[in-house]
mmCIF file of C-alpha atoms in Angstrom:
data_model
loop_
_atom_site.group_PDB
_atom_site.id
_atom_site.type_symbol
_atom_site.label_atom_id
_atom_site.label_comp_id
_atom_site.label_asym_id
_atom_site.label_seq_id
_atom_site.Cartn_x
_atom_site.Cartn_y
_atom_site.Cartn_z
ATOM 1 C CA UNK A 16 6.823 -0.239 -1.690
ATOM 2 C CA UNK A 17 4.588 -2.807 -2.071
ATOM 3 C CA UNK A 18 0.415 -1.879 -2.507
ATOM 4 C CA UNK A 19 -2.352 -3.358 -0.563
ATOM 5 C CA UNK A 20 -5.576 -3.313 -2.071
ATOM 6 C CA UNK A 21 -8.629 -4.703 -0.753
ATOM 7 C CA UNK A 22 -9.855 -8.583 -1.729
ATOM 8 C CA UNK A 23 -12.043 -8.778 -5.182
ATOM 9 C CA UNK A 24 -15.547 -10.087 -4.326
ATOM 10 C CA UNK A 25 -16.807 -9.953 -7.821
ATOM 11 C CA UNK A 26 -16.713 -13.352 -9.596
ATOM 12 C CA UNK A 27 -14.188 -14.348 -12.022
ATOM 13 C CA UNK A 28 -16.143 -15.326 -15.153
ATOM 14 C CA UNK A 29 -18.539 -11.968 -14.129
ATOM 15 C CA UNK A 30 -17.530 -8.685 -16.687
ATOM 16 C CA UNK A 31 -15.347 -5.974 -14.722
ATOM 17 C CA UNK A 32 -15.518 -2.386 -15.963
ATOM 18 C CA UNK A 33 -12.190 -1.442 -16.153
ATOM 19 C CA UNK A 34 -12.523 2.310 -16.846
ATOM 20 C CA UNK A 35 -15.187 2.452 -13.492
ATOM 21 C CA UNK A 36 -12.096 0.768 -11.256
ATOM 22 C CA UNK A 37 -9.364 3.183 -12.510
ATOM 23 C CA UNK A 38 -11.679 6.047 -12.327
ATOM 24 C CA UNK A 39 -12.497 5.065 -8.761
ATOM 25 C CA UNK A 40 -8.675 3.997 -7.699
ATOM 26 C CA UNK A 41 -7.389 7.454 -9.332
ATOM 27 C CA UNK A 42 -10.318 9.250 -6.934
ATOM 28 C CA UNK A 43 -8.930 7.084 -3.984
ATOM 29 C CA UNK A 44 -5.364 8.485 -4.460
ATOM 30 C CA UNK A 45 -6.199 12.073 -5.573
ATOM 31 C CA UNK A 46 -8.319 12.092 -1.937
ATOM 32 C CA UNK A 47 -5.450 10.618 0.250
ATOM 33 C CA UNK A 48 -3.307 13.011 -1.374
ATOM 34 C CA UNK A 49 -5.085 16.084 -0.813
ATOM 35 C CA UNK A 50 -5.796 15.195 2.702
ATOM 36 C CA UNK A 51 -2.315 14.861 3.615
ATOM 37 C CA UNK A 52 -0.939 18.093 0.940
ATOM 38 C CA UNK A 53 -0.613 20.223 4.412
ATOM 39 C CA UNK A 54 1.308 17.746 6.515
ATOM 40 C CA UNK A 55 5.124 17.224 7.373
ATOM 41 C CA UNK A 56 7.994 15.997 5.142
ATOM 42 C CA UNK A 57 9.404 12.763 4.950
ATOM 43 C CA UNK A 58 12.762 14.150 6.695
ATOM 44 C CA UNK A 59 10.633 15.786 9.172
ATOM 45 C CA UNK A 60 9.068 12.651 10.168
ATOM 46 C CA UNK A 61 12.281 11.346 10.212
ATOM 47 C CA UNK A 62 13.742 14.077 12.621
ATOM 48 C CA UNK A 63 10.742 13.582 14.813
ATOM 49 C CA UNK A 64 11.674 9.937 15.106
ATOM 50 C CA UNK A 65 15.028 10.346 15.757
ATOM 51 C CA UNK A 66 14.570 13.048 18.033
ATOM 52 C CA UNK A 67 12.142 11.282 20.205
ATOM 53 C CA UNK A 68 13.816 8.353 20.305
ATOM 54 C CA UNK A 69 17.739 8.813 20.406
ATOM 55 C CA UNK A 70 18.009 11.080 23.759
ATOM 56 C CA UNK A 71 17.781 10.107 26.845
ATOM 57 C CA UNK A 72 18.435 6.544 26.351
ATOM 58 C CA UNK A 73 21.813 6.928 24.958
ATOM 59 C CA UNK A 74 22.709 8.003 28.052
ATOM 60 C CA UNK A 75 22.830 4.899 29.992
ATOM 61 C CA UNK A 76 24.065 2.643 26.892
ATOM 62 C CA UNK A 77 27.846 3.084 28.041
ATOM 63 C CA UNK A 78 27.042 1.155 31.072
ATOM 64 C CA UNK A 79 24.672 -1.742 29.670
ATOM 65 C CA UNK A 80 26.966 -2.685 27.152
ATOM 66 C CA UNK A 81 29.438 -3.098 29.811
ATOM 67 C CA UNK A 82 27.469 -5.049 31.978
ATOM 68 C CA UNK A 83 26.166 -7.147 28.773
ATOM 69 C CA UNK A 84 29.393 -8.310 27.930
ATOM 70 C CA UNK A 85 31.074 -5.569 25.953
ATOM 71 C CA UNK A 86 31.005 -6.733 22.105
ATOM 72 C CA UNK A 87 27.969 -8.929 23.334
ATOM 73 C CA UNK A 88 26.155 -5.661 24.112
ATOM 74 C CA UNK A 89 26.967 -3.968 20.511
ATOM 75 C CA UNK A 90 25.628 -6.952 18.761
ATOM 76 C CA UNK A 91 22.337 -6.739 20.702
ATOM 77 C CA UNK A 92 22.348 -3.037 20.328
ATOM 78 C CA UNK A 93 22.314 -3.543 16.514
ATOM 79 C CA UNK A 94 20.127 -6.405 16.445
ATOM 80 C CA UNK A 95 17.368 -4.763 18.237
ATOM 81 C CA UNK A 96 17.848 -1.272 15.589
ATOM 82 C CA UNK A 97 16.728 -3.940 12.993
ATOM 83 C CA UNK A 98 13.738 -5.391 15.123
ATOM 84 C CA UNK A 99 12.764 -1.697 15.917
ATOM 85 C CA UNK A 100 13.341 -0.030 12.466
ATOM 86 C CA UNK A 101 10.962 -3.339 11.226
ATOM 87 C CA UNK A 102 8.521 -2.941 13.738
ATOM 88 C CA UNK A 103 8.182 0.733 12.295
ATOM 89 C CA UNK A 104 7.933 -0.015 8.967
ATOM 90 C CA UNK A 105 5.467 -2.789 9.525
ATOM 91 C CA UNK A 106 3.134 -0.203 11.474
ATOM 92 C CA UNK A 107 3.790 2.174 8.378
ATOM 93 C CA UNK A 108 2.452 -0.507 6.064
ATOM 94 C CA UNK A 109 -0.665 -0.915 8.767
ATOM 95 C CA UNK A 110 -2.099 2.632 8.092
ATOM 96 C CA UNK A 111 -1.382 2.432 4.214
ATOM 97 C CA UNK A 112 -3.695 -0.817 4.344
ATOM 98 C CA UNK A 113 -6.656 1.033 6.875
ATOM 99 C CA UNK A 114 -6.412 3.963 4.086
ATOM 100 C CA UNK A 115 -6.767 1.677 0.988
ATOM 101 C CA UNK A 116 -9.410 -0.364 2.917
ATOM 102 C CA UNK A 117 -11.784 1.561 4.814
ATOM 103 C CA UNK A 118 -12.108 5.711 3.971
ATOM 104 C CA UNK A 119 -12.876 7.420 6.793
ATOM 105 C CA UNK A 120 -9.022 6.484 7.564
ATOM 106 C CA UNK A 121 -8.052 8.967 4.974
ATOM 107 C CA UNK A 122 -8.631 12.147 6.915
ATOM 108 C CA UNK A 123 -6.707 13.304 10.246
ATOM 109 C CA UNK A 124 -7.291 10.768 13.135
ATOM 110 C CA UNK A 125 -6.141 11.778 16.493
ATOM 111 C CA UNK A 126 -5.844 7.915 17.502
ATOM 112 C CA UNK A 127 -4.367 6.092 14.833
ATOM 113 C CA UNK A 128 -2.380 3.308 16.774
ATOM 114 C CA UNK A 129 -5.853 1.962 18.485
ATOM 115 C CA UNK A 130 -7.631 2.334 15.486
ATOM 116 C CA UNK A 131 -5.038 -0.006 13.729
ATOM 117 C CA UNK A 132 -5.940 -2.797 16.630
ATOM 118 C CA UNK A 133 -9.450 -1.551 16.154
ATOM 119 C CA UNK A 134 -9.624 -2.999 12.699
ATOM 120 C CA UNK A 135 -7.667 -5.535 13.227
ATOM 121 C CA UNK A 136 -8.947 -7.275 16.196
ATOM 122 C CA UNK A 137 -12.008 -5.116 17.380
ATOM 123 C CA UNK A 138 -12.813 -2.617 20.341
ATOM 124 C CA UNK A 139 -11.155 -4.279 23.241
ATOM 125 C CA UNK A 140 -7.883 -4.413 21.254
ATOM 126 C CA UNK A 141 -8.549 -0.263 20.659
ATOM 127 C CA UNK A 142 -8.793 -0.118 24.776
ATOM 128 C CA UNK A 143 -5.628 -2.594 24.994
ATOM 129 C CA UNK A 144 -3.513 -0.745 22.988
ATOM 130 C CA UNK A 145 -5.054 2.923 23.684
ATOM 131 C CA UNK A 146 -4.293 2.721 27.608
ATOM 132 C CA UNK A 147 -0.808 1.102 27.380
ATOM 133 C CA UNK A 148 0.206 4.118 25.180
ATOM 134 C CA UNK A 149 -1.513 6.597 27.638
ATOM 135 C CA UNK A 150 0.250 5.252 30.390
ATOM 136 C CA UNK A 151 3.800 4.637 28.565
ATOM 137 C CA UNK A 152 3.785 7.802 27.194
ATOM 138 C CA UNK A 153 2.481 9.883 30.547
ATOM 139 C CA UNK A 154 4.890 7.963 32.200
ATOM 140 C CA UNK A 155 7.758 8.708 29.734
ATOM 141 C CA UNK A 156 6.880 12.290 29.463
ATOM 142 C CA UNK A 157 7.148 12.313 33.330
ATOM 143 C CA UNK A 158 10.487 11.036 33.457
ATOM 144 C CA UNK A 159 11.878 13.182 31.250
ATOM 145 C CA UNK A 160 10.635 16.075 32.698
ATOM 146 C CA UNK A 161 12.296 15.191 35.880
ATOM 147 C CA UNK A 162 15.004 14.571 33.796
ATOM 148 C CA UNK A 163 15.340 17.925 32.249
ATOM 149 C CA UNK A 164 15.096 19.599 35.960
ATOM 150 C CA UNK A 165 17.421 17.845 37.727
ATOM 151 C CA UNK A 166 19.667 19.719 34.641
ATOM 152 C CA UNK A 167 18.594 22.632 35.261
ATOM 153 C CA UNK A 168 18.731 22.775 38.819
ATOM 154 C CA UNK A 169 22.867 21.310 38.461
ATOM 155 C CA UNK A 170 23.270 24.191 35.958
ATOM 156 C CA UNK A 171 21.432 26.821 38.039
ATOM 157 C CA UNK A 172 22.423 25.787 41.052
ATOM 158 C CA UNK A 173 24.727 28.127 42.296
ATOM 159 C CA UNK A 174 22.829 31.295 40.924
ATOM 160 C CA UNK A 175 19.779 29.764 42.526
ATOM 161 C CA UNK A 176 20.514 27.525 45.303
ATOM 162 C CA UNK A 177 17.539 27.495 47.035
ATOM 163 C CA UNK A 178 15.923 26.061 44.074
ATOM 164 C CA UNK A 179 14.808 22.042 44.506
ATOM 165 C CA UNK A 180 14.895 20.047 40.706
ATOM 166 C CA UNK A 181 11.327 19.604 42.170
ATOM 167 C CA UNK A 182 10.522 23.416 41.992
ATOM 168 C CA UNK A 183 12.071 23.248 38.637
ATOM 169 C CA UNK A 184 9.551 20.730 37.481
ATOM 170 C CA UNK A 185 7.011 22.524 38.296
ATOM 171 C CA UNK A 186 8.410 25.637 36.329
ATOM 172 C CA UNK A 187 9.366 23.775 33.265
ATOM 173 C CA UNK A 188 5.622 21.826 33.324
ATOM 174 C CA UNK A 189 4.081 25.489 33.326
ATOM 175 C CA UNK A 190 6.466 26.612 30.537
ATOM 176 C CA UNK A 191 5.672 23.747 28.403
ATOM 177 C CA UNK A 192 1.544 23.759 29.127
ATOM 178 C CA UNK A 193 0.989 26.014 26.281
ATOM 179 C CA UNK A 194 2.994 23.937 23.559
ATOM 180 C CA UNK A 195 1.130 21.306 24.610
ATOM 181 C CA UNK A 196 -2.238 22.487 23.161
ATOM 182 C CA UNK A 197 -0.732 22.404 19.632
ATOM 183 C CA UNK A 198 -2.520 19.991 17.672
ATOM 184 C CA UNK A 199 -0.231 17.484 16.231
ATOM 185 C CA UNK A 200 3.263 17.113 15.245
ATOM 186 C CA UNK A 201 2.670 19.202 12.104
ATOM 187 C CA UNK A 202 1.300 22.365 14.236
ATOM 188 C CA UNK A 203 5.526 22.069 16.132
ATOM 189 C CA UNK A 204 8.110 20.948 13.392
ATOM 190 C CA UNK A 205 10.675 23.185 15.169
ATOM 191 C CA UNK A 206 10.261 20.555 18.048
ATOM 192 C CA UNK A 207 11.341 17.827 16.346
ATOM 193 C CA UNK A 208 14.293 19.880 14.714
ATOM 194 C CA UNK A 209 15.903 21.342 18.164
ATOM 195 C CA UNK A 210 15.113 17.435 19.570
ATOM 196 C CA UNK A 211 17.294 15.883 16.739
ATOM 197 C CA UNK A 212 19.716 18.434 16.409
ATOM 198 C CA UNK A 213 20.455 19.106 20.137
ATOM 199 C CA UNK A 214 21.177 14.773 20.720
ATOM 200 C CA UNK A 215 23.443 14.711 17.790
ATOM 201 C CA UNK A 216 25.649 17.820 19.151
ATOM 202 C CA UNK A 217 25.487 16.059 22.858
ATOM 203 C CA UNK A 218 26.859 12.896 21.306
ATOM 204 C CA UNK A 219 29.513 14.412 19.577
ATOM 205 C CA UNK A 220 30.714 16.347 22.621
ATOM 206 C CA UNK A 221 30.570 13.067 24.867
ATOM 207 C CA UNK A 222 32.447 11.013 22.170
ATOM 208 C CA UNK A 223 34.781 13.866 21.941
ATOM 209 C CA UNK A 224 35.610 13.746 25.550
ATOM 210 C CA UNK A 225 35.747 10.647 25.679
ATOM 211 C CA UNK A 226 38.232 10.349 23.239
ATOM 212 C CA UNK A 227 40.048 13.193 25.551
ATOM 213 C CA UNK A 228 40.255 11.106 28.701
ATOM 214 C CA UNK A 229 41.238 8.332 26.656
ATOM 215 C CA UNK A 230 44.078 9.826 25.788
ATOM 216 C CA UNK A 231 44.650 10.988 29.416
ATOM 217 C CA UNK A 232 44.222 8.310 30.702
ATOM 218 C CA UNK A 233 46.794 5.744 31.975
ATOM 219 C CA UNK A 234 46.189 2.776 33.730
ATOM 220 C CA UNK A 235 44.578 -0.586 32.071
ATOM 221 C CA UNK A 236 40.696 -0.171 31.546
ATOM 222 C CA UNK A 237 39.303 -2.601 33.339
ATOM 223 C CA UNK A 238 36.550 -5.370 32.644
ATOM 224 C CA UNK A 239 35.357 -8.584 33.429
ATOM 225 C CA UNK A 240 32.543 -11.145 33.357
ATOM 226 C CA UNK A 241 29.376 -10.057 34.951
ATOM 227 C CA UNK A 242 26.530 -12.087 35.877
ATOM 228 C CA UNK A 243 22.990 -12.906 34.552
ATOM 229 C CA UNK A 244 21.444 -10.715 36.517
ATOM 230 C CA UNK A 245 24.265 -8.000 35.301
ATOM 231 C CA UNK A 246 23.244 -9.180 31.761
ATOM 232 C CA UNK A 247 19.421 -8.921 31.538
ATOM 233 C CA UNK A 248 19.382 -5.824 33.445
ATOM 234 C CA UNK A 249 21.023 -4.722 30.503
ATOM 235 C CA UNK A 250 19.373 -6.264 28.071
ATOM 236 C CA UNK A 251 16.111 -4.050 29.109
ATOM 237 C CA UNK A 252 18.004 -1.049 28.628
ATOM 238 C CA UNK A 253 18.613 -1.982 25.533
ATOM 239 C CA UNK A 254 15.494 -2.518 24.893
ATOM 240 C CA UNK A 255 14.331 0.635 26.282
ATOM 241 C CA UNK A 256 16.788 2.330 24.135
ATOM 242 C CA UNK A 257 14.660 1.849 21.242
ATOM 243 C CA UNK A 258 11.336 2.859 22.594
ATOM 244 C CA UNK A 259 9.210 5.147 21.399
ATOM 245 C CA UNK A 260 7.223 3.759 18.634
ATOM 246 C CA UNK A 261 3.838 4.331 20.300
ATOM 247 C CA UNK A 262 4.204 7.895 18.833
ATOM 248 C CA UNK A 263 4.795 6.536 15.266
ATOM 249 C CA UNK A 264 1.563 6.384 13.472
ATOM 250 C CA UNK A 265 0.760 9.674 14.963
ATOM 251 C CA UNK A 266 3.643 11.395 12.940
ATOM 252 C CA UNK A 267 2.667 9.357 9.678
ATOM 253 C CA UNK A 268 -0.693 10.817 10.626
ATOM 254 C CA UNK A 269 0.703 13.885 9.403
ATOM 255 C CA UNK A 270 2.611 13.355 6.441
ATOM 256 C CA UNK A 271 1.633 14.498 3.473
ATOM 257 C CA UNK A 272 2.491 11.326 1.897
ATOM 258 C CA UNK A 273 2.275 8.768 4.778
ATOM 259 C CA UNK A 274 3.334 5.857 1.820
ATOM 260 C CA UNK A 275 7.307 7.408 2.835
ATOM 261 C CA UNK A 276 6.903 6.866 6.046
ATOM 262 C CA UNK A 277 8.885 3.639 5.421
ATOM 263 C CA UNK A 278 11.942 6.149 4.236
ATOM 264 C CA UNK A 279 11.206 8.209 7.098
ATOM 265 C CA UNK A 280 11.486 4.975 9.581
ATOM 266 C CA UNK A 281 15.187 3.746 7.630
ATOM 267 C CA UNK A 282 16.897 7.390 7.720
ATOM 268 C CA UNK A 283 15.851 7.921 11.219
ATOM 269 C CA UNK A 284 17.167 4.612 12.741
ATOM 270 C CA UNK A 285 20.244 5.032 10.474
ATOM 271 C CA UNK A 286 20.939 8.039 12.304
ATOM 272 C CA UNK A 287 20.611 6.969 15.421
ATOM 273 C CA UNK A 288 22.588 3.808 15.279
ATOM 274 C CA UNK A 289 25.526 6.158 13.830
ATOM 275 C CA UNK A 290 24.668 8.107 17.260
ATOM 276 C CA UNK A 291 24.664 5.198 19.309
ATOM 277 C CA UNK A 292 27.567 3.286 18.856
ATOM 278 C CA UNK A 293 30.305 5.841 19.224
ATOM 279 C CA UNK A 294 29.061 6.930 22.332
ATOM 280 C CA UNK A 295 28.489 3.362 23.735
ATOM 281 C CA UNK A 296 31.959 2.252 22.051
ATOM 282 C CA UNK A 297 33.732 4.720 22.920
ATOM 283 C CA UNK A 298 32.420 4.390 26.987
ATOM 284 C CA UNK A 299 33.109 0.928 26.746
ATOM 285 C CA UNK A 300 36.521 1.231 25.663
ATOM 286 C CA UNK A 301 37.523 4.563 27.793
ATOM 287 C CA UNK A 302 35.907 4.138 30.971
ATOM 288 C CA UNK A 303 35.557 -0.100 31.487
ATOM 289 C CA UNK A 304 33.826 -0.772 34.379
ATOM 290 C CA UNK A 305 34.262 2.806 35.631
ATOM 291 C CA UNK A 306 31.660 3.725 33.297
ATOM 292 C CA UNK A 307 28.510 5.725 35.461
ATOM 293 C CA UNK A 308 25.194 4.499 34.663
ATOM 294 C CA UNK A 309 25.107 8.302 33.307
ATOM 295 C CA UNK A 310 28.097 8.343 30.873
ATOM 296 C CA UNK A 311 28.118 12.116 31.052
ATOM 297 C CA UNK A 312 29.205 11.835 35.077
ATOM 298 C CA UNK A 313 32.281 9.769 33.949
ATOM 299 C CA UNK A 314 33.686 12.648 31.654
ATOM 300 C CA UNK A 315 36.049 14.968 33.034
ATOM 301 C CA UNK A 316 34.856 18.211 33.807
ATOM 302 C CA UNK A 317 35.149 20.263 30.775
ATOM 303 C CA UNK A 318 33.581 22.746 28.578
ATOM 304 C CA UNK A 319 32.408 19.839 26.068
ATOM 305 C CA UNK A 320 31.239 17.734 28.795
ATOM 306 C CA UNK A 321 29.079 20.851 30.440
ATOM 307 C CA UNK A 322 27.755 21.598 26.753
ATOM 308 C CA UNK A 323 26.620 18.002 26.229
ATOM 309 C CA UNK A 324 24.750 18.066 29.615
ATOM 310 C CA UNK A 325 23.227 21.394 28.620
ATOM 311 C CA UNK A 326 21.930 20.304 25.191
ATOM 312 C CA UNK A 327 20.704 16.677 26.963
ATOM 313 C CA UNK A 328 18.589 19.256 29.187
ATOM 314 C CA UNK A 329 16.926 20.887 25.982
ATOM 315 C CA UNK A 330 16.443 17.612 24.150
ATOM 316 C CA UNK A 331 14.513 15.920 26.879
ATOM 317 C CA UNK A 332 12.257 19.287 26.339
ATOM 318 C CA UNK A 333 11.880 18.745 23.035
ATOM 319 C CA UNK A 334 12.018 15.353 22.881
ATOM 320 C CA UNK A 335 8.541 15.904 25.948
ATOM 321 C CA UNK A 336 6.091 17.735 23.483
ATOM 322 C CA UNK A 337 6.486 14.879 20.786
ATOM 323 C CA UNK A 338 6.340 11.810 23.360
ATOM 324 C CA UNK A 339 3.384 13.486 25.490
ATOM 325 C CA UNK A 340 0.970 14.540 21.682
ATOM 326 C CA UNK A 341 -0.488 11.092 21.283
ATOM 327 C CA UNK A 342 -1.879 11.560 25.210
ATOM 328 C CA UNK A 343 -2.741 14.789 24.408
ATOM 329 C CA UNK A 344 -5.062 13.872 21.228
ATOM 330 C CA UNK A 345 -6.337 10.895 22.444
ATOM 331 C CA UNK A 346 -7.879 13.017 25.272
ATOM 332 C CA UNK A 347 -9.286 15.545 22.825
ATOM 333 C CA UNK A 348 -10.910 12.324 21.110
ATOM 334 C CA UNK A 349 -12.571 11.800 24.129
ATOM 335 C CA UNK A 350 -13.611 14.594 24.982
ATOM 336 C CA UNK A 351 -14.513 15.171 21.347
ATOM 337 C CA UNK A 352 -12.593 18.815 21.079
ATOM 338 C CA UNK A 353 -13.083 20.464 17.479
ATOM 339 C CA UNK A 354 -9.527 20.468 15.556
ATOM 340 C CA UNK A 355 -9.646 24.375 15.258
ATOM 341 C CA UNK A 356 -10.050 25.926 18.865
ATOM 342 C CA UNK A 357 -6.731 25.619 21.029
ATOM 343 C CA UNK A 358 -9.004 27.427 24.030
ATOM 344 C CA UNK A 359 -11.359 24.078 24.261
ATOM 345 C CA UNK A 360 -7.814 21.700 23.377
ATOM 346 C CA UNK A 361 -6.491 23.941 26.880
ATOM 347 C CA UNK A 362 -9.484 23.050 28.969
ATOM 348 C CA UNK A 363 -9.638 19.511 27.653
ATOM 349 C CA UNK A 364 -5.730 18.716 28.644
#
């Protein structure tokens, strides 16, 4: 990985101490490193990507790629893992320059995204950037929790009939509250483990079934040749398939060596492209235009398609304390909450 290093002011025919700049770069490193000594993994920030980004969206992929054109649709889906997987990296490479450059970037910051447009364009690009990730990620953390109820409620539903997905919402919120005052990602690794693990066990037992019906199945699959509308409809889905990265430099926050956060970014997106395109493939090919916008409503009804929809349920979950933390801390910033008392983080959020 490449290093950034600040500009040399001194002038070139001027003497430079040697021994004072590697005595000073070796104190720069030995800091960053024992500021980030307590923090996650490079495969846990790599689980934490992947399992708060390939969920939920994978969900309605089936369908966009049919209405994108098929093939069209899996060249787009690829295309935009390379933009996204780049845009990652290239925020990676934005906190290893604020941590080289400036040093009071070297200890835990509870907004790192808006202090990246802090420094790089000044305080209205901090307000820019902090408010469209508060209200992306409130919103995002709302739908899945409306998400993960209207699962529940389908799975409870005869045991509990009475039972609205809205009163399940409410129950699940209250369930979750106390996770919620965890600090940062480091403070809930198990989060990002269930998230990761629970999507790649759904996507198995959709492709499995969908193989299944395949199989089953005899008539022609159809297709044909949708509109523009059709298409760009899709294309957002796409798109939206691959969001998340607000939460990015809050998990390389936590690192203990945030330089791998580039290896953390590649493994993760690897992952989830070998996620992704058997499930949307496979829907494509199986179902045609049959496909649901929810590809688990177009498998038969099965043990392996009631097991995917159960483990969908506990990703969004998971996948809800990781996507709602950056909220979370940036309101501690405000409200200035010490790092060590989980009481004042409770009365804050």
């Amino acid at each position: 990985m490449k290093s950034y290093s600040t500009f040399d002011t001194q002038n070139d025919n001027e003497p430079k101490s040697g021994k004072s700049t590697d005595i000073e770069s070796s104190s720069s490193v030995e800091s960053i490193t024992e500021i980030g000594r307590k923090g996650i993994g490079t495969l846990t920030a790599a689980l934490f990507i992947t399992g708060e980004m390939g969920g939920s969206g994978i969900l309605a992929l089936p369908k966009a790629i049919v209405d994108s054109g098929g093939w069209i649709g899996v060249v787009l889906l690829i295309v935009f893992c390379l933009n996204a997987c780049y845009g990652g990296i290239c925020l990676g490479h934005c906190w290893t320059i604020l941590e080289e450059r400036y040093s009071e970037c070297r200890n835990s910051t509870r907004n790192p995204y808006s202090t990246i447009a802090s420094k790089a364009v000044g305080r209205w690009g901090s307000v820019v950037v902090s408010c469209s990730i508060q209200i992306t990620l409130f919103g995002a953390g709302t739908v899945y929790l409306l998400l993960s109820s209207q699962v529940l409620q389908k799975l409870l539903k005869y045991l509990l009939p009475d039972l609205s997905f809205c009163f399940w919402f409410l129950i699940i919120a209250i369930m979750l509250t106390p996770a919620m005052w965890l600090g940062s990602p480091k403070d809930f690794s198990l989060a990002g483990i269930i998230a990761t693990s629970t999507t790649v066990l759904a996507c198995i037992f959709i492709f499995a079934q969908s193989i299944i019906d395949g199989k089953h199945g005899t008539s022609r699959v159809p297709h044909k040749i949708h509109s523009f509308h059709d298409f760009f409809l899709a294309f957002g889905i796409l798109l939206f398939s691959y969001g998340g990265a607000s939460t990015f430099p809050t998990i390389q926050n936590d690192m203990k060596d945030k330089k791998k956060f580039t290896t953390s970014v590649c493994i993760a997106f690897t992952v989830i492209m070998a996620l992704y395109l058997p499930v949307t493939i496979g829907g494509y090919m199986v179902y045609g235009e049959h496909v649901n916008t929810n590809v688990i409503l177009s498998l038969s009804r099965s043990p392996l398609s009631f097991f995917a929809e159960i483990f969908m349920g506990i990703h969004l979950v998971a996948a809800f304390l990781i996507i709602i933390n950056p909220v979370c801390q940036e309101l501690e910033e405000i409200f200035d909450v010490p790092h060590s008392r989980p009481i004042v983080q409770c009365s804050a959020i």
